[in-house]
Amino acid sequence: MMRFKGTWIFLGLLSIAACSTPSVREPSSAPLPSPIKKTMDMARLRSEAFTRCQTPFSRPVVEAVPILDPPHGGADAEGMVYQEELAVRTTNLLDREGFYFSPRPRAAVNTLPMEIFVDGDNTGTYERKTWEDANPDYSSNQIQPPILQSNIPSAGRVLTELIIGHRSPRGDYPQLFDLRSSAYFRFAGYPPQVTGASLRLAAHKIFGLGGKGETATKEDFPIVRAIYTGIKDSKTANALVLVESELFCGALNMDMLEGDNPEVVIDSYWYTRSDFNWKRDPHTGLVAYSSMLWKTEKQTPERVSDEAHDSDILTVKTENGVVKKYPLDPPKTGLRVRHLTPTQQPVEWTLANEDRDPSHFADFQPALGNTNYNFRASYRVSLLETNVRTGVSLYEQAADGEYGDNIVAVSTLRQNIKKATKVDQFIRFKYKTTAFFVGDRF
């Protein structure tokens, strides 16, 4: 069975975090395409986002690649599970100023292609990096049956993720920032802090809610089309990111600051494909965090050692200085939506994991070790600058175990947006988000 949440995923993330910078290998014998270089800045990226939103959305058609995709059958069936995906090694795309950029190829459920460009010398000119540059190595004995690189068809020779790590004070290279083509961004500080909730660069039709009447529909997950990345200094990596979905297109400038409590400052510019009416389409936001809450003391009061959650409380601060806390409490069945700031503009909100008592998570300790739930990071979102009104909404879905995210906190749009006719008619939304760790319960 594949597990995408809970025990296996966090053991996998720990294995990435704990490893040193991958060694450089001889290049693949496959012919390399001619390098493509592009000059890129925010003005150019905004122009690309605007142009994309003048045409209908076209989601990539992913061709099946049986040797890489999830298996259909028993343990020996052809295909890759998440643990095997983590065992694939690649060549770094950049290694400088204490940072390393590690690409990830298509494997398991990670299938959407993403273009990656790297500025190696801070000139503003970015060189396209390919699957051949990443030179994926599938030789690990954890990958069964074995995969020969030469047997992977062209549909499988794509990059889907970029991990940006940094040397820790201990001298090793834990994972800090991880951006996938699915527009999910995961980050955490140095151990003992480990990744908890996942930052979503935008959200639309959350949990399949399609309008004011909360009619059922298909969630409109954004995708990352391209990332232009480089290193600003020994503390800061930068990425210019092109994001789009059925509703909107975005140009994002992301500064990633390493540290015990790392920060990401995101200055984003958005366009819609059509006029947007927030009352008819209220389940829409420009920053969201997905998380998991399966059990707290409430679910099993008779047993104190079986709690399982990445987050357990949402705190919201509004412009009038009022701070309110909302304990996460998913229903036993169905979905509950709470719009928490109907009148006041929020200025900050935090999706936190406040229960740090190791005894509350003891049942999971043998499997999770140093990635157990008491080590999961908390995340704060500080709104810095915007020309659109937003609120904070909390979505809580009945849990189906520790396998999937059932919590979403989001800065929802609370203002109508006209479809832009010029590139300077954008929605701007700038915020800072911080991962932090608190050793004791608040």
Short mmCIF file of C-alpha atoms in Angstrom, two decimals:
data_model
loop_
_atom_site.label_atom_id
_atom_site.label_comp_id
_atom_site.label_asym_id
_atom_site.label_seq_id
_atom_site.Cartn_x
_atom_site.Cartn_y
_atom_site.Cartn_z
CA MET A 1 0.00 0.00 0.00
CA MET A 2 1.22 3.49 -0.79
CA ARG A 3 1.11 6.01 2.01
CA PHE A 4 1.27 9.70 1.16
CA LYS A 5 0.75 11.06 4.65
CA GLY A 6 1.86 10.11 8.11
CA THR A 7 4.42 7.42 8.84
CA TRP A 8 5.97 6.75 5.47
CA ILE A 9 5.97 10.22 3.99
CA PHE A 10 7.75 11.72 6.97
CA LEU A 11 10.26 8.91 7.22
CA GLY A 12 10.94 9.64 3.56
CA LEU A 13 11.31 13.36 4.12
CA LEU A 14 13.68 12.65 6.98
CA SER A 15 15.82 10.51 4.69
CA ILE A 16 16.18 13.49 2.34
CA ALA A 17 16.83 15.87 5.22
CA ALA A 18 19.53 13.71 6.75
CA CYS A 19 21.60 13.01 3.66
CA SER A 20 24.62 15.01 2.60
CA THR A 21 24.88 16.86 -0.66
CA PRO A 22 24.66 14.20 -3.41
CA SER A 23 27.96 13.39 -5.03
CA VAL A 24 28.54 14.53 -8.61
CA ARG A 25 28.57 11.66 -11.10
CA GLU A 26 29.68 11.32 -14.68
CA PRO A 27 27.06 12.71 -17.07
CA SER A 28 24.55 10.43 -18.72
CA SER A 29 25.48 8.96 -22.08
CA ALA A 30 22.15 10.16 -23.47
CA PRO A 31 22.48 13.07 -25.92
CA LEU A 32 22.00 16.43 -24.23
CA PRO A 33 19.70 19.06 -25.74
CA SER A 34 21.11 22.44 -26.59
CA PRO A 35 21.05 24.71 -23.52
CA ILE A 36 18.35 27.36 -23.42
CA LYS A 37 19.04 30.63 -21.64
CA LYS A 38 16.44 33.24 -20.72
CA THR A 39 16.64 36.66 -19.15
CA MET A 40 13.94 36.84 -16.51
CA ASP A 41 12.71 39.37 -13.95
CA MET A 42 9.34 40.14 -12.38
CA ALA A 43 8.23 42.46 -15.18
CA ARG A 44 8.81 39.72 -17.76
CA LEU A 45 7.21 37.08 -15.55
CA ARG A 46 4.11 39.23 -15.00
CA SER A 47 3.86 39.62 -18.76
CA GLU A 48 3.99 35.83 -19.19
CA ALA A 49 1.28 35.34 -16.55
CA PHE A 50 -0.94 37.99 -18.13
CA THR A 51 -0.53 36.47 -21.60
CA ARG A 52 -1.38 32.99 -20.35
CA CYS A 53 -4.61 34.26 -18.81
CA GLN A 54 -5.82 35.59 -22.16
CA THR A 55 -6.40 32.00 -23.31
CA PRO A 56 -8.31 29.05 -21.79
CA PHE A 57 -6.50 26.86 -19.31
CA SER A 58 -4.91 23.72 -20.67
CA ARG A 59 -3.92 21.18 -18.05
CA PRO A 60 -0.98 18.97 -19.08
CA VAL A 61 -1.94 15.54 -20.37
CA VAL A 62 0.24 13.05 -18.50
CA GLU A 63 1.16 9.99 -20.52
CA ALA A 64 1.37 6.77 -18.54
CA VAL A 65 4.85 5.43 -17.81
CA PRO A 66 4.28 2.04 -16.09
CA ILE A 67 7.83 1.61 -14.77
CA LEU A 68 7.61 4.99 -12.94
CA ASP A 69 3.93 5.29 -12.06
CA PRO A 70 2.28 3.71 -8.99
CA PRO A 71 2.02 -0.07 -9.40
CA HIS A 72 -1.19 -1.93 -10.10
CA GLY A 73 -0.89 -5.25 -8.31
CA GLY A 74 1.18 -6.79 -5.52
CA ALA A 75 4.46 -5.75 -3.96
CA ASP A 76 6.46 -7.07 -6.93
CA ALA A 77 4.37 -5.28 -9.56
CA GLU A 78 6.01 -2.89 -12.00
CA GLY A 79 5.96 0.75 -10.88
CA MET A 80 7.20 2.99 -8.07
CA VAL A 81 5.85 3.79 -4.63
CA TYR A 82 6.78 6.85 -2.59
CA GLN A 83 9.64 5.19 -0.73
CA GLU A 84 11.22 4.21 -4.06
CA GLU A 85 10.80 7.75 -5.38
CA LEU A 86 12.88 9.00 -2.44
CA ALA A 87 15.64 6.51 -3.30
CA VAL A 88 16.31 8.11 -6.70
CA ARG A 89 19.50 10.18 -6.59
CA THR A 90 20.24 13.13 -8.84
CA THR A 91 23.06 15.53 -9.64
CA ASN A 92 22.77 18.97 -8.06
CA LEU A 93 21.88 21.81 -10.40
CA LEU A 94 23.69 24.36 -8.22
CA ASP A 95 25.95 24.07 -5.19
CA ARG A 96 27.15 27.41 -3.79
CA GLU A 97 27.04 29.73 -0.74
CA GLY A 98 26.03 26.82 1.50
CA PHE A 99 22.98 26.04 -0.67
CA TYR A 100 22.37 23.09 -2.95
CA PHE A 101 19.60 22.71 -5.56
CA SER A 102 18.49 19.11 -5.98
CA PRO A 103 16.04 18.30 -8.80
CA ARG A 104 13.58 15.42 -8.64
CA PRO A 105 12.45 13.47 -11.71
CA ARG A 106 9.06 12.02 -12.47
CA ALA A 107 8.37 9.08 -10.14
CA ALA A 108 5.36 7.57 -8.35
CA VAL A 109 2.57 10.18 -8.10
CA ASN A 110 4.96 13.04 -8.91
CA THR A 111 4.15 13.30 -12.62
CA LEU A 112 3.44 16.89 -13.74
CA PRO A 113 6.36 18.39 -15.68
CA MET A 114 7.89 21.65 -14.48
CA GLU A 115 10.52 23.70 -16.28
CA ILE A 116 13.48 24.59 -14.08
CA PHE A 117 15.88 27.44 -14.92
CA VAL A 118 18.94 28.25 -12.82
CA ASP A 119 20.91 31.50 -12.58
CA GLY A 120 24.34 30.25 -11.57
CA ASP A 121 26.10 33.62 -11.30
CA ASN A 122 23.45 36.22 -10.29
CA THR A 123 23.31 37.86 -13.72
CA GLY A 124 19.56 37.57 -14.25
CA THR A 125 20.13 35.08 -17.07
CA TYR A 126 18.73 31.64 -16.35
CA GLU A 127 19.75 28.38 -18.03
CA ARG A 128 17.15 25.66 -18.54
CA LYS A 129 17.98 22.46 -16.69
CA THR A 130 16.72 19.13 -17.98
CA TRP A 131 16.22 15.57 -16.87
CA GLU A 132 19.56 14.81 -18.49
CA ASP A 133 21.20 17.50 -16.33
CA ALA A 134 19.66 15.88 -13.26
CA ASN A 135 21.03 12.50 -14.44
CA PRO A 136 18.68 10.40 -12.27
CA ASP A 137 20.24 7.32 -10.70
CA TYR A 138 17.77 4.47 -10.08
CA SER A 139 20.38 1.94 -8.91
CA SER A 140 19.31 1.87 -5.24
CA ASN A 141 18.40 -1.62 -4.04
CA GLN A 142 15.30 -0.02 -2.49
CA ILE A 143 13.86 0.23 -6.02
CA GLN A 144 12.33 -3.11 -6.97
CA PRO A 145 12.13 -4.31 -9.62
CA PRO A 146 15.26 -2.46 -10.76
CA ILE A 147 14.91 0.37 -13.30
CA LEU A 148 17.42 1.04 -16.06
CA GLN A 149 17.75 4.72 -16.94
CA SER A 150 17.95 3.81 -20.62
CA ASN A 151 14.50 2.16 -20.44
CA ILE A 152 12.68 5.35 -19.42
CA PRO A 153 10.69 6.79 -22.34
CA SER A 154 10.63 10.48 -23.22
CA ALA A 155 7.37 11.02 -21.28
CA GLY A 156 9.22 10.05 -18.11
CA ARG A 157 12.25 12.24 -18.75
CA VAL A 158 10.88 15.34 -17.04
CA LEU A 159 11.55 17.23 -13.80
CA THR A 160 8.73 17.69 -11.32
CA GLU A 161 10.25 19.13 -8.14
CA LEU A 162 13.11 21.21 -6.79
CA ILE A 163 14.59 20.79 -3.32
CA ILE A 164 16.67 23.69 -1.98
CA GLY A 165 18.81 22.69 0.98
CA HIS A 166 21.39 24.53 3.05
CA ARG A 167 24.28 23.57 5.28
CA SER A 168 23.14 23.47 8.90
CA PRO A 169 25.11 24.76 11.90
CA ARG A 170 26.14 21.11 12.46
CA GLY A 171 27.71 20.97 9.00
CA ASP A 172 25.22 18.58 7.39
CA TYR A 173 22.72 19.44 4.62
CA PRO A 174 19.11 18.96 5.73
CA GLN A 175 16.26 19.78 3.40
CA LEU A 176 14.81 23.26 3.91
CA PHE A 177 12.58 24.17 0.95
CA ASP A 178 10.75 21.84 -1.43
CA LEU A 179 8.63 23.09 -4.36
CA ARG A 180 6.60 20.67 -6.48
CA SER A 181 4.91 21.22 -9.81
CA SER A 182 1.60 20.69 -7.99
CA ALA A 183 2.16 24.17 -6.41
CA TYR A 184 2.65 22.59 -2.99
CA PHE A 185 5.61 24.03 -1.09
CA ARG A 186 6.98 22.35 2.02
CA PHE A 187 9.63 23.77 4.34
CA ALA A 188 10.95 23.54 7.87
CA GLY A 189 13.89 24.66 9.97
CA TYR A 190 16.84 22.60 11.08
CA PRO A 191 16.26 19.49 13.21
CA PRO A 192 14.57 18.78 15.52
CA GLN A 193 11.98 20.79 13.53
CA VAL A 194 10.43 18.77 10.68
CA THR A 195 7.88 19.66 8.03
CA GLY A 196 4.28 19.72 9.13
CA ALA A 197 1.65 21.51 7.06
CA SER A 198 2.08 22.20 3.33
CA LEU A 199 2.01 25.72 1.89
CA ARG A 200 -0.24 25.98 -1.17
CA LEU A 201 0.64 28.84 -3.49
CA ALA A 202 -3.05 29.33 -4.33
CA ALA A 203 -6.35 27.51 -3.85
CA HIS A 204 -9.64 27.40 -5.77
CA LYS A 205 -12.77 25.30 -5.18
CA ILE A 206 -11.28 23.98 -1.95
CA PHE A 207 -12.36 20.41 -1.17
CA GLY A 208 -14.49 20.52 -4.33
CA LEU A 209 -16.81 23.33 -3.19
CA GLY A 210 -17.99 25.16 -6.27
CA GLY A 211 -19.97 28.21 -5.19
CA LYS A 212 -22.06 30.02 -2.64
CA GLY A 213 -24.38 27.04 -2.36
CA GLU A 214 -21.32 24.81 -1.79
CA THR A 215 -22.20 22.62 -4.74
CA ALA A 216 -19.91 19.69 -5.46
CA THR A 217 -17.32 20.18 -8.18
CA LYS A 218 -13.72 19.29 -8.92
CA GLU A 219 -11.04 21.20 -7.02
CA ASP A 220 -9.03 23.51 -9.29
CA PHE A 221 -5.48 22.70 -8.23
CA PRO A 222 -2.91 25.23 -9.54
CA ILE A 223 0.28 23.98 -11.17
CA VAL A 224 3.76 25.44 -11.46
CA ARG A 225 4.71 25.87 -15.11
CA ALA A 226 8.22 27.20 -14.56
CA ILE A 227 10.63 28.19 -11.82
CA TYR A 228 13.60 30.53 -12.26
CA THR A 229 15.90 30.16 -9.30
CA GLY A 230 19.23 31.31 -7.94
CA ILE A 231 21.11 32.36 -4.80
CA LYS A 232 21.02 35.96 -3.55
CA ASP A 233 23.52 35.51 -0.72
CA SER A 234 24.67 32.94 1.84
CA LYS A 235 21.34 33.15 3.66
CA THR A 236 18.81 33.64 0.87
CA ALA A 237 17.74 31.68 -2.20
CA ASN A 238 15.28 33.20 -4.66
CA ALA A 239 12.74 31.80 -7.10
CA LEU A 240 10.56 33.47 -9.72
CA VAL A 241 7.60 31.14 -10.18
CA LEU A 242 4.94 30.98 -12.90
CA VAL A 243 1.70 29.46 -11.59
CA GLU A 244 -1.63 28.92 -13.27
CA SER A 245 -4.97 27.19 -12.86
CA GLU A 246 -8.39 27.15 -14.46
CA LEU A 247 -9.21 30.48 -12.75
CA PHE A 248 -5.99 32.48 -12.50
CA CYS A 249 -2.36 32.98 -13.51
CA GLY A 250 0.31 34.21 -11.13
CA ALA A 251 3.85 35.57 -11.13
CA LEU A 252 5.52 34.99 -7.75
CA ASN A 253 8.80 36.31 -6.37
CA MET A 254 9.90 34.04 -3.50
CA ASP A 255 12.80 34.87 -1.16
CA MET A 256 13.70 31.83 0.96
CA LEU A 257 15.72 32.64 4.09
CA GLU A 258 17.40 29.67 5.76
CA GLY A 259 17.65 29.34 9.53
CA ASP A 260 16.30 27.62 12.62
CA ASN A 261 13.00 29.37 11.88
CA PRO A 262 13.16 29.84 8.10
CA GLU A 263 11.11 32.49 6.34
CA VAL A 264 9.66 32.76 2.86
CA VAL A 265 8.64 36.21 1.59
CA ILE A 266 6.28 35.89 -1.39
CA ASP A 267 5.38 38.88 -3.51
CA SER A 268 2.70 37.67 -5.92
CA TYR A 269 0.87 39.23 -8.87
CA TRP A 270 -2.32 37.63 -10.16
CA TYR A 271 -4.64 37.77 -13.17
CA THR A 272 -7.96 35.99 -13.66
CA ARG A 273 -9.17 34.33 -16.85
CA SER A 274 -12.61 35.88 -16.43
CA ASP A 275 -14.41 38.29 -14.12
CA PHE A 276 -14.32 36.85 -10.60
CA ASN A 277 -17.26 37.24 -8.20
CA TRP A 278 -16.20 36.25 -4.70
CA LYS A 279 -19.71 35.69 -3.37
CA ARG A 280 -20.42 33.19 -6.13
CA ASP A 281 -16.96 31.62 -5.80
CA PRO A 282 -15.97 32.08 -2.13
CA HIS A 283 -13.65 29.09 -1.76
CA THR A 284 -10.71 30.83 -3.38
CA GLY A 285 -7.45 32.15 -1.91
CA LEU A 286 -3.95 33.28 -2.78
CA VAL A 287 -2.21 31.54 0.13
CA ALA A 288 -3.31 28.41 1.97
CA TYR A 289 -1.90 25.75 4.25
CA SER A 290 -3.04 22.13 4.12
CA SER A 291 -2.60 20.00 7.20
CA MET A 292 -3.75 16.84 8.94
CA LEU A 293 -5.58 16.26 12.19
CA TRP A 294 -6.64 12.71 12.88
CA LYS A 295 -6.72 12.45 16.66
CA THR A 296 -6.44 14.74 19.69
CA GLU A 297 -7.51 14.11 23.28
CA LYS A 298 -11.10 14.63 22.13
CA GLN A 299 -11.20 11.66 19.74
CA THR A 300 -9.83 9.06 22.20
CA PRO A 301 -9.94 10.46 25.75
CA GLU A 302 -9.41 6.97 27.13
CA ARG A 303 -5.95 6.73 25.52
CA VAL A 304 -3.42 9.55 25.88
CA SER A 305 -0.69 8.13 23.60
CA ASP A 306 -2.40 7.89 20.18
CA GLU A 307 -2.70 11.53 19.07
CA ALA A 308 -1.79 12.22 15.46
CA HIS A 309 -1.79 15.71 13.95
CA ASP A 310 0.45 18.11 12.07
CA SER A 311 -1.51 21.09 13.43
CA ASP A 312 -4.06 21.55 16.18
CA ILE A 313 -4.97 25.25 16.39
CA LEU A 314 -5.50 28.27 14.14
CA THR A 315 -4.84 31.76 15.52
CA VAL A 316 -6.05 34.88 13.67
CA LYS A 317 -5.09 38.51 14.31
CA THR A 318 -7.19 41.25 12.67
CA GLU A 319 -6.48 44.91 11.87
CA ASN A 320 -8.14 46.10 15.09
CA GLY A 321 -5.59 44.14 17.14
CA VAL A 322 -7.97 41.36 18.23
CA VAL A 323 -6.43 37.89 18.44
CA LYS A 324 -8.65 34.79 18.45
CA LYS A 325 -7.75 31.12 18.69
CA TYR A 326 -9.71 28.36 16.99
CA PRO A 327 -8.88 24.78 18.06
CA LEU A 328 -9.06 22.46 15.08
CA ASP A 329 -12.05 20.17 15.44
CA PRO A 330 -12.97 18.26 12.26
CA PRO A 331 -16.46 16.74 12.19
CA LYS A 332 -17.02 12.99 12.40
CA THR A 333 -18.47 13.06 8.90
CA GLY A 334 -18.57 15.53 6.05
CA LEU A 335 -16.98 18.96 5.85
CA ARG A 336 -17.27 22.11 7.95
CA VAL A 337 -16.33 25.58 6.66
CA ARG A 338 -15.83 28.55 8.97
CA HIS A 339 -15.31 32.08 7.62
CA LEU A 340 -13.55 33.63 10.62
CA THR A 341 -13.19 37.31 9.67
CA PRO A 342 -16.52 38.49 8.22
CA THR A 343 -15.96 42.17 9.03
CA GLN A 344 -12.32 42.80 10.02
CA GLN A 345 -9.34 42.53 7.65
CA PRO A 346 -6.81 39.95 8.91
CA VAL A 347 -3.17 40.96 9.30
CA GLU A 348 -1.72 37.64 10.48
CA TRP A 349 -2.71 34.03 11.05
CA THR A 350 -0.92 30.97 12.34
CA LEU A 351 -1.60 27.29 11.77
CA ALA A 352 0.22 25.79 14.73
CA ASN A 353 1.04 22.47 16.33
CA GLU A 354 0.91 23.53 19.96
CA ASP A 355 0.78 20.13 21.64
CA ARG A 356 4.46 19.13 21.96
CA ASP A 357 4.08 16.54 24.74
CA PRO A 358 5.93 13.43 23.45
CA SER A 359 3.79 11.10 25.56
CA HIS A 360 0.71 12.14 23.56
CA PHE A 361 2.27 10.65 20.37
CA ALA A 362 4.04 7.66 21.93
CA ASP A 363 2.17 5.10 19.81
CA PHE A 364 3.87 6.47 16.67
CA GLN A 365 7.35 6.87 18.14
CA PRO A 366 8.70 3.43 17.08
CA ALA A 367 7.86 4.11 13.42
CA LEU A 368 8.43 7.86 13.20
CA GLY A 369 11.37 8.42 15.54
CA ASN A 370 12.71 11.97 15.12
CA THR A 371 9.87 12.86 12.75
CA ASN A 372 7.10 12.14 15.27
CA TYR A 373 4.19 14.55 15.56
CA ASN A 374 5.65 16.49 18.49
CA PHE A 375 8.43 17.69 16.14
CA ARG A 376 6.17 19.05 13.38
CA ALA A 377 6.64 22.74 12.59
CA SER A 378 4.06 25.49 13.03
CA TYR A 379 3.51 28.13 10.33
CA ARG A 380 2.72 31.84 10.57
CA VAL A 381 1.40 33.97 7.68
CA SER A 382 1.96 37.74 7.98
CA LEU A 383 0.19 39.89 5.37
CA LEU A 384 2.57 42.61 4.20
CA GLU A 385 0.94 44.40 1.27
CA THR A 386 -2.12 43.86 -0.92
CA ASN A 387 -4.57 45.71 -3.12
CA VAL A 388 -7.38 43.21 -2.59
CA ARG A 389 -9.53 42.50 0.45
CA THR A 390 -9.11 39.07 2.03
CA GLY A 391 -10.47 37.07 4.94
CA VAL A 392 -9.39 33.93 6.77
CA SER A 393 -11.38 30.72 6.36
CA LEU A 394 -10.95 27.31 7.96
CA TYR A 395 -11.95 24.06 6.21
CA GLU A 396 -12.17 20.90 8.32
CA GLN A 397 -13.01 17.55 6.78
CA ALA A 398 -13.67 14.29 8.58
CA ALA A 399 -10.38 12.39 8.88
CA ASP A 400 -9.81 9.04 7.18
CA GLY A 401 -6.71 8.22 9.18
CA GLU A 402 -3.28 9.81 8.98
CA TYR A 403 -3.10 9.36 5.22
CA GLY A 404 -4.40 12.62 3.79
CA ASP A 405 -4.75 16.31 4.55
CA ASN A 406 -8.17 17.14 5.99
CA ILE A 407 -7.50 20.70 7.18
CA VAL A 408 -7.09 23.83 5.04
CA ALA A 409 -6.53 27.35 6.41
CA VAL A 410 -6.62 30.03 3.72
CA SER A 411 -6.61 33.77 3.06
CA THR A 412 -9.79 33.79 1.01
CA LEU A 413 -10.60 36.51 -1.52
CA ARG A 414 -13.37 38.85 -0.38
CA GLN A 415 -13.50 41.20 -3.34
CA ASN A 416 -14.60 40.99 -6.96
CA ILE A 417 -11.83 40.99 -9.59
CA LYS A 418 -12.24 42.16 -13.17
CA LYS A 419 -10.43 40.28 -15.90
CA ALA A 420 -7.35 42.35 -16.75
CA THR A 421 -7.05 43.92 -20.17
CA LYS A 422 -3.53 45.22 -19.54
CA VAL A 423 -0.52 43.74 -17.79
CA ASP A 424 -0.51 46.44 -15.09
CA GLN A 425 -4.05 45.53 -13.97
CA PHE A 426 -2.93 42.91 -11.48
CA ILE A 427 -3.95 41.78 -8.04
CA ARG A 428 -0.96 42.08 -5.72
CA PHE A 429 -0.65 39.95 -2.61
CA LYS A 430 2.57 40.02 -0.57
CA TYR A 431 3.11 38.02 2.60
CA LYS A 432 5.75 36.43 4.78
CA THR A 433 5.39 32.91 6.11
CA THR A 434 7.60 31.51 8.87
CA ALA A 435 8.18 27.97 10.12
CA PHE A 436 8.82 27.86 13.83
CA PHE A 437 9.15 25.32 16.61
CA VAL A 438 8.03 25.66 20.21
CA GLY A 439 9.34 23.04 22.61
CA ASP A 440 6.59 23.35 25.20
CA ARG A 441 2.85 23.64 24.93
CA PHE A 442 1.59 27.25 24.94
#
